[in-house]
CSV table of C-alpha atoms and ligand atoms in Angstrom, one decimal:
chain,number,residue,atom,x,y,z
A,1145,MET,CA,-15.4,-6.2,-1.7
A,1146,ARG,CA,-14.5,-2.5,-1.7
A,1147,PHE,CA,-11.4,-0.4,-0.7
A,1148,ALA,CA,-10.5,3.2,0.1
A,1149,SER,CA,-7.3,4.9,1.2
A,1150,LEU,CA,-7.0,7.0,4.4
A,1151,GLY,CA,-3.8,8.5,3.1
A,1152,SER,CA,-0.8,7.7,1.0
A,1153,GLY,CA,2.8,8.8,0.9
A,1154,SER,CA,5.9,9.2,2.9
A,1155,ARG,CA,4.1,10.9,5.9
A,1156,GLY,CA,1.7,7.9,6.4
A,1157,ASN,CA,-0.2,5.2,4.7
A,1158,ALA,CA,-3.4,3.2,5.5
A,1159,LEU,CA,-5.5,1.3,2.9
A,1160,LEU,CA,-9.0,0.1,4.1
A,1161,VAL,CA,-10.5,-3.1,2.5
A,1162,GLU,CA,-13.9,-4.3,3.3
A,1163,ALA,CA,-15.6,-7.7,2.2
A,1164,GLY,CA,-18.5,-9.4,3.9
A,1165,ASN,CA,-18.3,-8.7,7.7
A,1166,THR,CA,-14.5,-8.0,7.6
A,1167,ARG,CA,-12.7,-4.8,7.5
A,1168,ILE,CA,-9.0,-4.7,7.5
A,1169,LEU,CA,-6.2,-2.2,6.9
A,1170,ILE,CA,-3.0,-2.5,5.0
A,1171,ASP,CA,-0.6,-0.4,7.2
A,1172,ALA,CA,-1.3,2.2,9.8
A,1173,GLY,CA,0.9,5.1,9.4
A,1174,PHE,CA,-1.2,7.4,11.5
A,1175,GLY,CA,-1.7,7.3,15.3
A,1176,PRO,CA,-5.1,6.6,17.0
A,1177,ARG,CA,-6.4,10.3,17.0
A,1178,GLU,CA,-5.4,10.9,13.3
A,1179,MET,CA,-6.6,7.4,12.3
A,1180,SER,CA,-10.0,8.1,13.9
A,1181,ARG,CA,-10.3,11.4,12.1
A,1182,ARG,CA,-9.5,9.8,8.8
A,1183,LEU,CA,-12.0,6.8,9.3
A,1184,ALA,CA,-14.6,9.2,10.4
A,1185,ARG,CA,-14.7,10.6,6.8
A,1186,LEU,CA,-15.9,7.2,5.8
A,1187,GLY,CA,-18.5,7.1,8.6
A,1188,LEU,CA,-16.3,4.6,10.6
A,1189,SER,CA,-14.4,4.4,13.7
A,1190,GLY,CA,-11.4,2.4,14.9
A,1191,ASP,CA,-13.6,-0.2,16.5
A,1192,ASP,CA,-15.2,-1.0,12.9
A,1193,VAL,CA,-11.7,-2.3,11.8
A,1194,ASP,CA,-10.8,-5.9,12.6
A,1195,ALA,CA,-7.1,-6.2,11.8
A,1196,VAL,CA,-4.1,-4.6,10.3
A,1197,LEU,CA,-1.7,-6.2,7.8
A,1198,VAL,CA,1.8,-4.6,7.9
A,1199,THR,CA,4.0,-4.3,4.9
A,1200,HIS,CA,7.2,-3.3,6.6
A,1201,GLU,CA,8.6,-1.5,9.6
A,1202,HIS,CA,9.1,2.1,8.0
A,1203,SER,CA,7.3,4.6,10.1
A,1204,ASP,CA,5.1,5.8,7.4
A,1205,HIS,CA,3.5,2.2,7.4
A,1206,VAL,CA,3.9,1.0,11.0
A,1207,GLY,CA,4.0,4.3,12.8
A,1208,GLY,CA,0.4,4.0,14.3
A,1209,VAL,CA,0.0,0.1,14.3
A,1210,PHE,CA,0.7,-0.8,17.9
A,1211,ALA,CA,-0.9,2.2,19.4
A,1212,CYS,CA,-4.0,1.8,17.3
A,1213,ALA,CA,-4.1,-2.1,17.9
A,1214,ARG,CA,-4.1,-1.3,21.7
A,1215,ARG,CA,-6.6,1.4,21.5
A,1216,PHE,CA,-9.0,-0.4,19.1
A,1217,ASP,CA,-8.2,-4.0,19.8
A,1218,TRP,CA,-7.0,-4.8,16.4
A,1219,ALA,CA,-5.2,-8.0,15.4
A,1220,VAL,CA,-1.7,-7.2,14.0
A,1221,LEU,CA,-0.4,-9.5,11.1
A,1222,LEU,CA,3.2,-9.1,9.9
A,1223,THR,CA,6.3,-11.0,9.0
A,1224,ASN,CA,8.8,-12.1,11.6
A,1225,GLY,CA,11.4,-9.9,10.1
A,1226,THR,CA,9.1,-6.8,10.2
A,1227,LEU,CA,8.2,-7.4,13.9
A,1228,ALA,CA,11.9,-7.9,14.8
A,1229,ALA,CA,12.6,-4.6,13.3
A,1230,CYS,CA,10.0,-2.6,14.9
A,1231,ARG,CA,10.7,-0.6,18.1
A,1232,ASP,CA,7.4,-1.9,19.6
A,1233,ASP,CA,7.6,-5.6,20.5
A,1234,GLY,CA,3.9,-5.8,20.4
A,1235,ALA,CA,3.9,-7.9,23.5
A,1236,ASP,CA,0.4,-6.9,24.6
A,1237,VAL,CA,-1.1,-7.0,21.2
A,1238,ARG,CA,-2.9,-9.8,19.3
A,1239,THR,CA,0.1,-10.5,16.9
A,1240,THR,CA,0.2,-13.2,14.2
A,1241,ILE,CA,3.5,-13.9,12.3
A,1242,ILE,CA,2.8,-14.5,8.6
A,1243,ASP,CA,4.8,-16.2,5.9
A,1244,SER,CA,5.7,-14.2,2.9
A,1245,HIS,CA,4.8,-17.0,0.6
A,1246,GLU,CA,1.6,-18.5,2.4
A,1247,SER,CA,-2.0,-17.5,2.1
A,1248,LEU,CA,-4.1,-16.9,5.1
A,1249,SER,CA,-7.7,-15.9,5.8
A,1250,VAL,CA,-8.7,-12.8,7.9
A,1251,GLY,CA,-12.4,-13.1,8.6
A,1252,ASP,CA,-14.1,-13.1,5.0
A,1253,ILE,CA,-10.9,-11.9,3.2
A,1254,ARG,CA,-8.1,-14.2,1.7
A,1255,VAL,CA,-4.7,-12.6,1.8
A,1256,ASP,CA,-1.9,-13.6,-0.3
A,1257,PRO,CA,1.4,-12.0,0.8
A,1258,PHE,CA,4.4,-11.7,-1.5
A,1259,PRO,CA,8.0,-10.6,-0.9
A,1260,VAL,CA,9.1,-7.3,-2.5
A,1261,PRO,CA,12.6,-5.8,-2.8
A,1262,HIS,CA,12.9,-2.8,-0.5
A,1263,ASP,CA,15.4,-1.7,2.1
A,1264,ALA,CA,13.5,-3.2,5.1
A,1265,ARG,CA,14.0,-6.4,6.9
A,1266,GLU,CA,11.4,-8.7,5.3
A,1267,PRO,CA,9.0,-6.5,3.4
A,1268,VAL,CA,5.8,-7.8,1.8
A,1269,GLN,CA,3.0,-6.7,-0.2
A,1270,PHE,CA,-0.5,-8.2,-0.6
A,1271,VAL,CA,-3.3,-9.5,-3.0
A,1272,LEU,CA,-6.6,-9.5,-1.2
A,1273,ALA,CA,-9.6,-11.5,-2.5
A,1274,ASP,CA,-13.3,-12.3,-1.5
A,1275,GLY,CA,-13.8,-15.3,-3.6
A,1276,ALA,CA,-15.0,-13.4,-6.5
A,1277,ARG,CA,-12.7,-10.3,-6.9
A,1278,ARG,CA,-9.0,-9.7,-6.4
A,1279,LEU,CA,-7.4,-6.5,-5.2
A,1280,GLY,CA,-3.5,-6.2,-5.7
A,1281,VAL,CA,-1.4,-3.8,-3.7
A,1282,LEU,CA,2.2,-2.8,-4.3
A,1283,THR,CA,4.0,0.1,-2.9
A,1284,ASP,CA,7.6,0.4,-1.5
A,1285,ALA,CA,9.4,-1.8,-4.1
A,1286,GLY,CA,12.6,-0.8,-5.6
A,1287,HIS,CA,12.2,-2.8,-8.8
A,1288,VAL,CA,9.7,-5.3,-10.3
A,1289,THR,CA,10.5,-8.9,-10.1
A,1290,PRO,CA,8.9,-11.9,-12.0
A,1291,HIS,CA,7.2,-13.1,-8.7
A,1292,ILE,CA,5.5,-9.6,-8.4
A,1293,VAL,CA,4.3,-9.8,-11.9
A,1294,ALA,CA,2.9,-13.3,-11.3
A,1295,MET,CA,1.1,-12.3,-8.0
A,1296,LEU,CA,-0.5,-9.2,-9.5
A,1297,ASP,CA,-1.7,-10.8,-12.7
A,1298,ALA,CA,-5.3,-10.9,-13.3
A,1299,CYS,CA,-6.5,-8.6,-10.6
A,1300,ASP,CA,-9.7,-6.7,-10.7
A,1301,ALA,CA,-8.2,-3.6,-9.1
A,1302,LEU,CA,-4.6,-2.3,-8.5
A,1303,VAL,CA,-3.1,0.2,-6.1
A,1304,LEU,CA,0.3,0.7,-7.7
A,1305,GLU,CA,3.3,2.8,-6.3
A,1306,CYS,CA,4.1,5.7,-8.5
A,1307,ASN,CA,6.7,7.2,-6.0
A,1308,HIS,CA,8.5,9.7,-8.4
A,1309,ASP,CA,9.2,11.0,-11.8
A,1310,ALA,CA,12.8,10.0,-12.6
A,1311,ARG,CA,13.7,13.6,-14.0
A,1312,MET,CA,12.1,15.4,-11.1
A,1313,LEU,CA,14.0,13.1,-8.6
A,1314,ALA,CA,17.4,13.7,-10.6
A,1315,GLN,CA,16.8,17.5,-10.8
A,1316,GLY,CA,15.3,18.0,-7.3
A,1317,ARG,CA,16.8,19.3,-4.2
A,1318,TYR,CA,17.2,15.9,-2.3
A,1319,PRO,CA,20.9,15.1,-1.4
A,1320,GLN,CA,22.5,12.6,-3.7
A,1321,ALA,CA,22.6,9.8,-1.2
A,1322,LEU,CA,18.8,10.1,-0.8
A,1323,LYS,CA,18.3,10.3,-4.5
A,1324,ASN,CA,20.3,7.1,-4.9
A,1325,ARG,CA,18.2,5.3,-2.1
A,1326,ILE,CA,14.9,6.2,-3.7
A,1327,GLY,CA,15.9,5.3,-7.1
A,1328,GLY,CA,17.8,2.4,-6.3
A,1329,LEU,CA,16.9,-1.3,-6.6
A,1330,TRP,CA,15.7,-1.4,-2.9
A,1331,GLY,CA,13.9,1.9,-2.9
A,1332,HIS,CA,10.8,3.0,-4.8
A,1333,LEU,CA,9.0,2.6,-8.1
A,1334,ASP,CA,8.9,5.5,-10.4
A,1335,ASN,CA,6.1,6.3,-12.8
A,1336,ALA,CA,7.9,4.5,-15.8
A,1337,ALA,CA,8.5,1.3,-13.7
A,1338,ALA,CA,4.9,1.2,-12.6
A,1339,ALA,CA,3.7,1.7,-16.1
A,1340,SER,CA,6.2,-1.1,-17.3
A,1341,LEU,CA,4.6,-3.4,-14.7
A,1342,LEU,CA,1.2,-2.6,-15.8
A,1343,SER,CA,2.1,-3.5,-19.3
A,1344,GLN,CA,3.2,-6.9,-18.2
A,1345,LEU,CA,-0.2,-7.8,-16.5
A,1346,LYS,CA,-3.2,-9.0,-18.0
A,1347,GLY,CA,-5.6,-6.1,-17.4
A,1348,SER,CA,-8.6,-6.8,-19.3
A,1349,SER,CA,-10.7,-7.2,-16.1
A,1350,LEU,CA,-9.4,-4.1,-14.4
A,1351,ARG,CA,-12.1,-2.0,-12.9
A,1352,HIS,CA,-9.8,0.4,-10.9
A,1353,VAL,CA,-6.2,1.4,-11.0
A,1354,VAL,CA,-5.0,3.8,-8.5
A,1355,ALA,CA,-1.5,5.4,-8.3
A,1356,ALA,CA,-0.2,5.5,-4.7
A,1357,HIS,CA,2.7,6.5,-2.5
A,1358,LEU,CA,3.3,9.7,-4.8
A,1359,SER,CA,6.2,11.9,-3.6
A,1360,GLU,CA,5.0,15.3,-2.9
A,1361,GLU,CA,8.5,16.6,-3.7
A,1362,ASN,CA,9.4,14.5,-6.7
A,1363,ASN,CA,6.1,13.7,-8.7
A,1364,GLU,CA,2.8,15.2,-9.8
A,1365,PRO,CA,-0.4,13.4,-10.0
A,1366,ALA,CA,-0.8,14.2,-13.8
A,1367,LEU,CA,2.6,12.7,-14.5
A,1368,ALA,CA,1.5,9.2,-12.8
A,1369,ARG,CA,-1.9,9.5,-14.5
A,1370,GLU,CA,-0.2,10.0,-17.9
A,1371,ALA,CA,2.2,7.0,-17.5
A,1372,LEU,CA,-0.3,4.5,-16.3
A,1373,SER,CA,-3.1,5.6,-18.8
A,1374,SER,CA,-0.7,5.4,-21.8
A,1375,VAL,CA,-0.3,1.8,-21.0
A,1376,LEU,CA,-4.0,1.1,-20.7
A,1377,GLY,CA,-5.0,3.3,-23.5
A,1378,CYS,CA,-7.7,4.8,-21.1
A,1379,GLU,CA,-8.6,8.4,-20.2
A,1380,GLN,CA,-6.1,9.9,-17.8
A,1381,ASP,CA,-8.8,10.8,-15.4
A,1382,TRP,CA,-9.9,7.0,-15.2
A,1383,ILE,CA,-6.6,6.5,-13.2
A,1384,GLY,CA,-7.1,7.3,-9.6
A,1385,VAL,CA,-4.6,8.9,-7.4
A,1386,ALA,CA,-4.1,8.4,-3.7
A,1387,THR,CA,-3.2,11.6,-1.9
A,1388,GLN,CA,-1.4,12.1,1.3
A,1389,GLY,CA,-4.0,14.3,2.8
A,1390,GLU,CA,-7.2,12.6,1.7
A,1391,GLY,CA,-6.3,9.2,0.2
A,1392,PHE,CA,-9.3,8.3,-1.9
A,1393,GLY,CA,-12.9,7.3,-1.5
A,1394,TRP,CA,-14.4,3.8,-1.8
A,1395,CYS,CA,-13.9,1.9,-5.0
A,1396,ASP,CA,-16.2,-1.0,-5.4
A,1397,LEU,CA,-15.3,-4.2,-7.1
B,2170,LIG,ZN1,6.7,4.0,2.4
B,2171,LIG,ZN1,9.4,1.9,2.9
């Protein structure tokens, strides 16, 4: 199994996972043209992707889902609440409703969804496995729950939200209401919360840890690296960072 990001942050997200003969995206925050451009950096086209798993209805995650699904004939998998909250009803798209507590298989990839606290209708995040390795993904979570810890335990790789640095957010130029939303219980994880989560996981088998969904306004890659590496006792450079423009290249498991 291997994974790569096509871009991560409040202006668009898409994480590509490949195992056996299956390629799936988690989220598609880019329209067909931009998606094609980003896939081409990995030598792929939209037709090489089988399906997209949608975490929730915010536009940085769902903005390109239905247009890409129509253009490239992708299957779309999402919770009932997420579909209900989307502007597009996906009527002419191959849509599968998933249960946020029930495992499913997409080709050669096993998918374990789990619910997260975020200000969306029925948001989920995912653990993906190929039988040998497990990739845990968590972005867009306002706080860490015991269920999140249990789901992300004993993964071989983690993509973890490090949305903001609490001090940068507090001292930054966002209006107070937006600061309250981002830093609140149904907003986004800051660097310290992501580090605290990491400290609660059995991480001995971790081959990759990537910080994701960084705010371009309220965070710095170095601060996210510092927070996560201090928990693992690793070199700061060992922590990957998914950027808005580039994402990150293939990580093998
Ligand atoms: Zn988001
Ligand atoms: Zn969101």
